[in-house]
CSV table of C-alpha atoms (C1' of nucleotides) in Angstrom, one decimal:
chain,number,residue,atom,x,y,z
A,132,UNK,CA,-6.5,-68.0,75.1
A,133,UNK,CA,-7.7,-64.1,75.1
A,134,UNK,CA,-7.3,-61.1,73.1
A,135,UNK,CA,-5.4,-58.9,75.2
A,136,UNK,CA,-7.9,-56.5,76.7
A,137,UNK,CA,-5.0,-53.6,75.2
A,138,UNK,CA,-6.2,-54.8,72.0
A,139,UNK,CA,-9.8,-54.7,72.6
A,140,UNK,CA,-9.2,-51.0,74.0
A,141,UNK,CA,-7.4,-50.0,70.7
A,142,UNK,CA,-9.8,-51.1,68.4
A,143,UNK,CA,-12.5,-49.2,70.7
A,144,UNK,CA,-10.7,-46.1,70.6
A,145,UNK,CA,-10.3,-46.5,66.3
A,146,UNK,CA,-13.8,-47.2,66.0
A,147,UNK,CA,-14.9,-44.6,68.5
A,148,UNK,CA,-12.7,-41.7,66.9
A,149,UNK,CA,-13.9,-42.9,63.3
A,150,UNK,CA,-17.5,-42.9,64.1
A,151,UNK,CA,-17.1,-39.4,65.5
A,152,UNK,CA,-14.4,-38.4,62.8
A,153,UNK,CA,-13.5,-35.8,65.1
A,154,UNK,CA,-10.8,-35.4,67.3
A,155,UNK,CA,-12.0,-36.7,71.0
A,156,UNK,CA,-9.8,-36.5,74.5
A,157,UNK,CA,-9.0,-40.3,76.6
A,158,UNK,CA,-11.7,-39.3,79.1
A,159,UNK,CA,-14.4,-39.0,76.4
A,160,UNK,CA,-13.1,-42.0,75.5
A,161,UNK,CA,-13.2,-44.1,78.8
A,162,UNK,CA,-16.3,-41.9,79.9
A,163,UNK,CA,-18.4,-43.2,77.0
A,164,UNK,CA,-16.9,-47.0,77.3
A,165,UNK,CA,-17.1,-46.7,81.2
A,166,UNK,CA,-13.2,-47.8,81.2
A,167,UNK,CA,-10.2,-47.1,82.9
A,168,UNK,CA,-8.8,-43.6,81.5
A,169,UNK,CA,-5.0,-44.2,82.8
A,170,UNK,CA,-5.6,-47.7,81.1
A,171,UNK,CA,-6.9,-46.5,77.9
A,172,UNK,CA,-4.1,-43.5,77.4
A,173,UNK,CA,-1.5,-46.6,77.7
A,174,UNK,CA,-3.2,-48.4,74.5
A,175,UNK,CA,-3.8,-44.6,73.0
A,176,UNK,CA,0.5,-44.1,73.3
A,177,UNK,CA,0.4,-47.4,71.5
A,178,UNK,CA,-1.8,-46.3,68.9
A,179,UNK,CA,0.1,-43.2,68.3
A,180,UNK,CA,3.0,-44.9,68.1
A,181,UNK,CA,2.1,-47.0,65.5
A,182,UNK,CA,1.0,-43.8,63.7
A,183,UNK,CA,-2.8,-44.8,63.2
A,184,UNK,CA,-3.8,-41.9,65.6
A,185,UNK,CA,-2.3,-38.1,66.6
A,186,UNK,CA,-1.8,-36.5,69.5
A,187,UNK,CA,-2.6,-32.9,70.4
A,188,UNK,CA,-1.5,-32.0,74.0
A,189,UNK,CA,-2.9,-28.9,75.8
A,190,UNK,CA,-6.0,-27.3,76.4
A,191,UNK,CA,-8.3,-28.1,73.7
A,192,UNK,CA,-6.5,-31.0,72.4
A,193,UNK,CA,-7.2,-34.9,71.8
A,194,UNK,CA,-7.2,-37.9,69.9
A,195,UNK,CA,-7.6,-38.4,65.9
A,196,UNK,CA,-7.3,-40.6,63.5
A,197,UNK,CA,-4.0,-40.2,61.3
A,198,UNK,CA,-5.2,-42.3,58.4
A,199,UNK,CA,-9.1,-42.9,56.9
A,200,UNK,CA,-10.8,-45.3,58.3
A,201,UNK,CA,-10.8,-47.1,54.8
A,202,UNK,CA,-7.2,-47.9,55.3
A,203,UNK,CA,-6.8,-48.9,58.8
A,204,UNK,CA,-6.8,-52.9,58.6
A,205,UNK,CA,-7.9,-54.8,61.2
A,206,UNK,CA,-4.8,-57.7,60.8
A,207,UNK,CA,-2.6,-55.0,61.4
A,208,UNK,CA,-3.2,-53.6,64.1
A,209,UNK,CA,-4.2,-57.1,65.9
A,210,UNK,CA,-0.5,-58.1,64.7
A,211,UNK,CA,0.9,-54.9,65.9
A,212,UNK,CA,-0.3,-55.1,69.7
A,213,UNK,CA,-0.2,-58.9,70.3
A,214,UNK,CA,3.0,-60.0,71.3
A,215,UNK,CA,2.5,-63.3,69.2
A,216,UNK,CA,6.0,-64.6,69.5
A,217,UNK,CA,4.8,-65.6,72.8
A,218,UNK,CA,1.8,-67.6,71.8
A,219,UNK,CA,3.4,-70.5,73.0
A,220,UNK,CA,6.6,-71.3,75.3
A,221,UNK,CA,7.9,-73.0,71.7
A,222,UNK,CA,7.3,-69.5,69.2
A,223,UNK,CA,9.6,-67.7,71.5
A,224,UNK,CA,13.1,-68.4,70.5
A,225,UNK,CA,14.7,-66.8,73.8
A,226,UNK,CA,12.5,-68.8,76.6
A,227,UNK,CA,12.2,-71.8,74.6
A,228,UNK,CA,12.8,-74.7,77.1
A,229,UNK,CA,10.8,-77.5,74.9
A,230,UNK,CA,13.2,-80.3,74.5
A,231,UNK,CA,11.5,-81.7,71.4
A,232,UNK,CA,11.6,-78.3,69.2
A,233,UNK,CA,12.2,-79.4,65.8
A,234,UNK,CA,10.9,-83.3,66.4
A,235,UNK,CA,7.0,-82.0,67.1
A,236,UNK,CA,4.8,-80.8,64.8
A,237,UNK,CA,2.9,-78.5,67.2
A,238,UNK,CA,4.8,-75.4,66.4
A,239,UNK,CA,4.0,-75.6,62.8
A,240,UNK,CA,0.1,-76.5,63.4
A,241,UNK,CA,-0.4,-73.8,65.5
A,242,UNK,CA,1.6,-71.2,63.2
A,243,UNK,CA,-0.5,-72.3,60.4
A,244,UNK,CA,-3.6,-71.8,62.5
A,245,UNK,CA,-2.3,-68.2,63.9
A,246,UNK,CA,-1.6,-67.3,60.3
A,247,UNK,CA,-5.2,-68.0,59.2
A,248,UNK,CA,-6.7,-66.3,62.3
A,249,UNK,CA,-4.7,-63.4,61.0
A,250,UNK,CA,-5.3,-63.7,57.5
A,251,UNK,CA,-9.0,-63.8,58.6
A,252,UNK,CA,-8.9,-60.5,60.4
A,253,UNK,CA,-7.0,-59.1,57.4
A,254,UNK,CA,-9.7,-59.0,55.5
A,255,UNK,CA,-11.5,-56.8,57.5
A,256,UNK,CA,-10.6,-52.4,57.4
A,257,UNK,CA,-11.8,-50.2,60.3
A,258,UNK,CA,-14.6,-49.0,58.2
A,259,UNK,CA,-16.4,-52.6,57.9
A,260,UNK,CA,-16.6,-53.1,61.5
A,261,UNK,CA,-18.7,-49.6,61.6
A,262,UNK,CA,-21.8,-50.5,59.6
A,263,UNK,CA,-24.1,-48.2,61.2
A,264,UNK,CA,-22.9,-45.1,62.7
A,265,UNK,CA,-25.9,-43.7,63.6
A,266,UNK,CA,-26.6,-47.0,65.5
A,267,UNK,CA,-23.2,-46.9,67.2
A,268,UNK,CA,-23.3,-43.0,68.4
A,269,UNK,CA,-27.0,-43.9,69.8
A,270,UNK,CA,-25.9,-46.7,71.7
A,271,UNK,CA,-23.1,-45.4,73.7
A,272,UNK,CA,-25.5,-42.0,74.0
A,273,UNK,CA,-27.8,-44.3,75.3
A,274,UNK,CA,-25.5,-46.0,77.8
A,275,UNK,CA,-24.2,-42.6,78.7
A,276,UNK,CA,-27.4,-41.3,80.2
A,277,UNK,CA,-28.3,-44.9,82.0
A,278,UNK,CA,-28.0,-45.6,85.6
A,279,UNK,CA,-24.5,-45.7,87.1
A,280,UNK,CA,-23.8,-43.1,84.0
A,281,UNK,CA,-20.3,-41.4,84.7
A,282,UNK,CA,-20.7,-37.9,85.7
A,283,UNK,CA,-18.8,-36.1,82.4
A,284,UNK,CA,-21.1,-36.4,79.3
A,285,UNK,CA,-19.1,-35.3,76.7
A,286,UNK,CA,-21.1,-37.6,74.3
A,287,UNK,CA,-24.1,-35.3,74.8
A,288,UNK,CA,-22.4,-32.5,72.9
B,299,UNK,CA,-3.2,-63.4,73.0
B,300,UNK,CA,-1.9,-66.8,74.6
B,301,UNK,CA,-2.8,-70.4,75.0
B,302,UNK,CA,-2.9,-71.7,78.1
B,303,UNK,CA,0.0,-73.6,79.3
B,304,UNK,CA,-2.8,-75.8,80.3
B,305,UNK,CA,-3.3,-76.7,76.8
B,306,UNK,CA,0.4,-76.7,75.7
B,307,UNK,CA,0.7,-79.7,78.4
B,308,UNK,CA,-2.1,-81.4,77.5
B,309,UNK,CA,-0.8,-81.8,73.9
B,310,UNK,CA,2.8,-82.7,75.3
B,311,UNK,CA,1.2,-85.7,77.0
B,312,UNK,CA,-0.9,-86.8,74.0
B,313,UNK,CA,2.4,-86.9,72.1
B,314,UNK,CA,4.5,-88.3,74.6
B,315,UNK,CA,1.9,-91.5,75.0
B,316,UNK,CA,1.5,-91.3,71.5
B,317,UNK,CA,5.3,-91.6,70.6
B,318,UNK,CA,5.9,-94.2,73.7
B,319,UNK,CA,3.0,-95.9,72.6
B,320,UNK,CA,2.6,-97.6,76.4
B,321,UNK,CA,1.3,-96.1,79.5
B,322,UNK,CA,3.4,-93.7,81.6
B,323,UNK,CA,3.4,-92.1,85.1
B,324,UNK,CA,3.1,-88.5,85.6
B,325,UNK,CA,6.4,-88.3,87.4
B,326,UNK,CA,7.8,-89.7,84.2
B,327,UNK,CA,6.5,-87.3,81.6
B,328,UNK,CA,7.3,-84.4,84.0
B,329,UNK,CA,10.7,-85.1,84.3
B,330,UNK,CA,10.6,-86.2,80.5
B,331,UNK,CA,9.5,-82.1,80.0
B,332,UNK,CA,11.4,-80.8,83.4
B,333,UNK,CA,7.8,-79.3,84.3
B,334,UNK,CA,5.7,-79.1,87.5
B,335,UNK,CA,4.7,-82.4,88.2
B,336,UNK,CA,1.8,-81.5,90.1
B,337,UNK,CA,0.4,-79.4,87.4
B,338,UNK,CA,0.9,-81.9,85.3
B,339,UNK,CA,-1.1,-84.1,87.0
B,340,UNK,CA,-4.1,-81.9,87.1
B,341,UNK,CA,-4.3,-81.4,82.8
B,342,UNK,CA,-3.5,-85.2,82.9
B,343,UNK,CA,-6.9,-85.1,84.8
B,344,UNK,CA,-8.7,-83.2,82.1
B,345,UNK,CA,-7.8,-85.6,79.5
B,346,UNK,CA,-9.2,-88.3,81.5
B,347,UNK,CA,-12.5,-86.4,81.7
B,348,UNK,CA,-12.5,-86.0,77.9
B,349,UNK,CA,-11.6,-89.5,77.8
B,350,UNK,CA,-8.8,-88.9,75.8
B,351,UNK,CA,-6.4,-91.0,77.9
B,352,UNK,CA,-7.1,-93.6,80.8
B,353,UNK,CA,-5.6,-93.7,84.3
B,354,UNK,CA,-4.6,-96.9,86.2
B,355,UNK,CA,-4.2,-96.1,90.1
B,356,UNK,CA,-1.9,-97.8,92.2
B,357,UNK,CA,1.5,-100.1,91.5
B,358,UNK,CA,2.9,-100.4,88.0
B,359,UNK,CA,-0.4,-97.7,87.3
B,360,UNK,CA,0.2,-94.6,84.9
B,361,UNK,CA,-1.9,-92.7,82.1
B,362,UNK,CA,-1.9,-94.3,78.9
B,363,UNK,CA,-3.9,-93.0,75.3
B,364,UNK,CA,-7.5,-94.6,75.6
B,365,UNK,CA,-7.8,-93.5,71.6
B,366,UNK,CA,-5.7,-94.1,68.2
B,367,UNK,CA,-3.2,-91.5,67.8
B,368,UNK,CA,-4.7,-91.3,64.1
B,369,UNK,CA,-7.9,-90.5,66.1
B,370,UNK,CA,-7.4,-87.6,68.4
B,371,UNK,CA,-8.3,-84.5,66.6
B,372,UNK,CA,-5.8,-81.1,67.3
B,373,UNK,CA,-8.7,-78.9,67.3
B,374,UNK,CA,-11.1,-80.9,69.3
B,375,UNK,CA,-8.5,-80.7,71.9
B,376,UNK,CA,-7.9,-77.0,72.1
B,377,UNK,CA,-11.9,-76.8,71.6
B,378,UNK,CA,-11.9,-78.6,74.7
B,379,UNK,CA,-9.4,-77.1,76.8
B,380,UNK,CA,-9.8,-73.2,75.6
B,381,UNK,CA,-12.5,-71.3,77.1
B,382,UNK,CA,-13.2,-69.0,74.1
B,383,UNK,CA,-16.4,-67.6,75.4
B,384,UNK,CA,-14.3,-65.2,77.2
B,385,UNK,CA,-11.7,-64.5,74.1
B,386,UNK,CA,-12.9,-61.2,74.4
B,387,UNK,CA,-14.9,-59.3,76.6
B,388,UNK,CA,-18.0,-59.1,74.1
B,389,UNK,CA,-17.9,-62.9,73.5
B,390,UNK,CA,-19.8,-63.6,77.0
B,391,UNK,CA,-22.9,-62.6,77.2
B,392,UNK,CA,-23.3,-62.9,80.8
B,393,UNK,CA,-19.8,-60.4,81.4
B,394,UNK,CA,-20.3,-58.6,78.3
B,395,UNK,CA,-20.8,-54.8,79.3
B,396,UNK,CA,-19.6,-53.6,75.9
B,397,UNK,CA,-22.7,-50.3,75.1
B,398,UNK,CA,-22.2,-50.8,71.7
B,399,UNK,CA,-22.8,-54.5,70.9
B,400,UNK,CA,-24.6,-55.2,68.0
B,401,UNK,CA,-23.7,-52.0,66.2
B,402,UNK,CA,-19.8,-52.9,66.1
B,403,UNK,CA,-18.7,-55.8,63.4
B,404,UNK,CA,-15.4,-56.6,65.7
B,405,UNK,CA,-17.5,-59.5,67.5
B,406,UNK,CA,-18.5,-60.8,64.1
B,407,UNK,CA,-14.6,-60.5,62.5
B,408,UNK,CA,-13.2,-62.0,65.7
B,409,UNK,CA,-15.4,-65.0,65.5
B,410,UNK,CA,-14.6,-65.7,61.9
B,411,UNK,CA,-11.2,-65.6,62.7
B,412,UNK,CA,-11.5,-67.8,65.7
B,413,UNK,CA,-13.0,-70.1,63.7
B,414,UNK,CA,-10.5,-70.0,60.6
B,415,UNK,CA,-7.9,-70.7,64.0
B,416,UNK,CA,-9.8,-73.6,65.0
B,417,UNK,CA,-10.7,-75.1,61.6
B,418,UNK,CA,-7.0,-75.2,61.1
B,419,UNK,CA,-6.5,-76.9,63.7
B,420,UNK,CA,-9.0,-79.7,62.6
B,421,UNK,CA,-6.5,-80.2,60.0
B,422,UNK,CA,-4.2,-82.1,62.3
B,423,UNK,CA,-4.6,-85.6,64.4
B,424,UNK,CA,-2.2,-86.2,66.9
B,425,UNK,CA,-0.5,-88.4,65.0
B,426,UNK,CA,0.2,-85.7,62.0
B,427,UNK,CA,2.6,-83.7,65.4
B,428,UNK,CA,4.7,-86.7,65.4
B,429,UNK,CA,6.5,-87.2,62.1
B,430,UNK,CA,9.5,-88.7,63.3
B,431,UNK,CA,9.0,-90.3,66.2
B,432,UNK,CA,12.8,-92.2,66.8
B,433,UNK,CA,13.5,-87.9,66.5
B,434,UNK,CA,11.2,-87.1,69.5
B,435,UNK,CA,12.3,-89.7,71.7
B,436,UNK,CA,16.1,-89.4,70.8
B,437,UNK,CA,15.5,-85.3,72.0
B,438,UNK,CA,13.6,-86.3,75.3
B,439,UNK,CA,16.4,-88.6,76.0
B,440,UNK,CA,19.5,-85.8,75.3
B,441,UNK,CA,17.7,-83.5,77.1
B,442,UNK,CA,17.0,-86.3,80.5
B,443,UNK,CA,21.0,-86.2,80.7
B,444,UNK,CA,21.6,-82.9,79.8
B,445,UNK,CA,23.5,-81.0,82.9
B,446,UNK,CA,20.7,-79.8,85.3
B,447,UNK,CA,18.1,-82.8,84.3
B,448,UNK,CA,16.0,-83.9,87.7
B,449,UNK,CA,17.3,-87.1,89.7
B,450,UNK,CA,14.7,-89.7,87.9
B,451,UNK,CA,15.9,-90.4,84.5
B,452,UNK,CA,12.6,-92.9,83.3
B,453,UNK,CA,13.5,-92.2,80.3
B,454,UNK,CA,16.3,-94.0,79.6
B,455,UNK,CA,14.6,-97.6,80.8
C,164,DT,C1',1.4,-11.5,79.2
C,165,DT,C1',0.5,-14.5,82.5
C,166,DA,C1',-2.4,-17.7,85.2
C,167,DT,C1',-5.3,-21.4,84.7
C,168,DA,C1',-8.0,-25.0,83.0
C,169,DG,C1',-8.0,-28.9,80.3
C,170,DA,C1',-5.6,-32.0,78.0
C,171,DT,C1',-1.6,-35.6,77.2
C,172,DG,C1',2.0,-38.4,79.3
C,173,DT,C1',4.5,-41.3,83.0
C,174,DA,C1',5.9,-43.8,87.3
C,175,DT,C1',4.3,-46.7,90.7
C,176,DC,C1',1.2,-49.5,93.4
C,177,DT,C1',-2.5,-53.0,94.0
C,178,DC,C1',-5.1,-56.9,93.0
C,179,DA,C1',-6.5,-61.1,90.6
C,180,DA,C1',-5.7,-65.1,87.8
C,181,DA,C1',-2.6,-68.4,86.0
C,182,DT,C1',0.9,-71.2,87.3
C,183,DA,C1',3.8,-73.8,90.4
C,184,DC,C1',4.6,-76.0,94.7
C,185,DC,C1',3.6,-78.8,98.9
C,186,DA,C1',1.5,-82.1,101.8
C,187,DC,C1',-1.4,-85.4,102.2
C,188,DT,C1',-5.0,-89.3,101.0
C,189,DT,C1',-6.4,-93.3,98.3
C,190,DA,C1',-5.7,-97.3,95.5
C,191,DA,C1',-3.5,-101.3,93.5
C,192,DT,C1',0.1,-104.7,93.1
C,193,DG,C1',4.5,-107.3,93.6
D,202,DC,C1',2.5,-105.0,103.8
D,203,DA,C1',5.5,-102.0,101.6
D,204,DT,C1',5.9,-99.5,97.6
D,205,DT,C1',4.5,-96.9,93.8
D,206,DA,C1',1.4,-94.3,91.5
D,207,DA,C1',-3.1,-91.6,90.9
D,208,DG,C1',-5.8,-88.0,93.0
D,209,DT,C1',-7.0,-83.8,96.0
D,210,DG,C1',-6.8,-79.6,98.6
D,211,DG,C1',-4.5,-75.7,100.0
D,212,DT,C1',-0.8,-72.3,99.6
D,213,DA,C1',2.9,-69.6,97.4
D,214,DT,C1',4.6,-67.1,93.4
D,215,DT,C1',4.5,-64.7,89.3
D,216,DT,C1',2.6,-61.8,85.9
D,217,DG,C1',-0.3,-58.6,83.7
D,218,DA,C1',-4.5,-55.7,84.0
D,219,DG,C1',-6.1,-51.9,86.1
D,220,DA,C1',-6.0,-48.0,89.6
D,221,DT,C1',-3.7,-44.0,91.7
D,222,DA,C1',-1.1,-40.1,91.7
D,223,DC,C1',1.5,-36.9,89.8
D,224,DA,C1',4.1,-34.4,86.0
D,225,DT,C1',4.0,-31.9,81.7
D,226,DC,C1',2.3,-29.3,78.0
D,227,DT,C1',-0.7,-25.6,75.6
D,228,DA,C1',-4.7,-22.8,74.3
D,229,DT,C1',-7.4,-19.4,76.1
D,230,DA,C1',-9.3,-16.0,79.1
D,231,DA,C1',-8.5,-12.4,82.3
DNA sequence: TTATAGATGTATCTCAAATACCACTTAATG
DNA sequence: CATTAAGTGGTATTTGAGATACATCTATAA
């Protein structure tokens, strides 16, 4: 049982762009993370698609935030990018190939225990998990200028 | 975001020894399931480790519960069989390579919702996923002659 | 006005981990 | 002692993460 690392990525790239609330490009991005780039666009087309970020292609363009960081909830967007009907061979009505569906109470435990994971996670908006910007920007400058830095620094600027 | 089939088949052996209430052989509960025997067998062996269930070698051997159905606790078993240090990258500190830990409250909202997950879990004992047990066995049964079922029908005896 | 640099966007390949399969060894019992 | 079942190690297969390469778009500088 993981978070898909998509997932991870997309809440890296909300917090990132809301701690800068600027626009930033992918390789800023994956540069400041030390991540794949081609990775990280994938789960940035996700993002845009579910219309939490915008797009801005060209020379001088980027990533930013489409909505405040106040209304972004965390719930959501885990709800959004997991494919949860695939939790377990039994959630998935296509590929179901359990012959006791309906005569074991497994599905509904672990529904019940995927909905409070969710309902947990719903409590939480973009802007709690960013209690200290200052903190946050001075980390990842930090990491940017350590050994085995990338060689782009656009965090510098 | 998936369990592991590992676990999935653990819990289908709990609750078919729980339901038959009498030992049985691997080869039995995989064809009961039409999965991979020898996968089977090696969750079977994790439950022995947890001492969950008991194995006999030999003739007339098999696995059979080694605890009360009323006693086996849902979430101690996914506990058990989950490795959520590695949920997310962030969560194992000997991987973690995350710059900005500490200064992002994702770790912190992920936990709590892990644990809401797991606490809901410890709502159920094996014997709460098995309401109707006549149900359960009259499914396996259907299913054992149902057109493409393997050449060992246990079941039935 | 046009070339180019800097950005998004996409198609495809590689690799690792989870899962399934196979062959064999060991143990117990009728 | 033959049979049935647990137990083990190694190998194939599948699937998704991640890497590579390339295509497309657009602001800006010459």
């Amino acid at each position: 049982m993981r978070l898909n690392l998509h997932t991870d990525y997309a809440l890296r790239i909300l917090m990132y762009l809301a701690t800068k609330s600027d626009q930033a490009s992918v390789d800023e991005i994956a540069g400041a993370f030390r991540i794949s780039r081609n990775h990280l666009m994938k789960v940035a087309r996700s993002l845009v698609e579910l219309q939490l970020i915008e797009a801005r292609r060209g020379r001088s363009g980027g990533f930013a935030l489409a909505v405040a960081p106040e209304a972004i909830n965390v719930g959501f967007v885990v709800r959004k990018l997991e494919s949860l009907e695939s939790f377990v061979e039994c959630f998935d009505r296509g590929s179901n190939n359990c012959p006791v569906a309906g005569a074991c109470g497994l599905q509904g435990a672990l529904n019940g225990a995927l909905a409070a994971f969710l309902d947990k996670l719903d409590e939480y908006m973009l802007s709690d998990l960013l209690p200290d910007r200052n903190r946050f920007l001075r980390q990842l400058k930090a990491f940017d200028q350590a050994p085995n830095s990338p060689k782009t620094s656009p965090i510098a600027a």
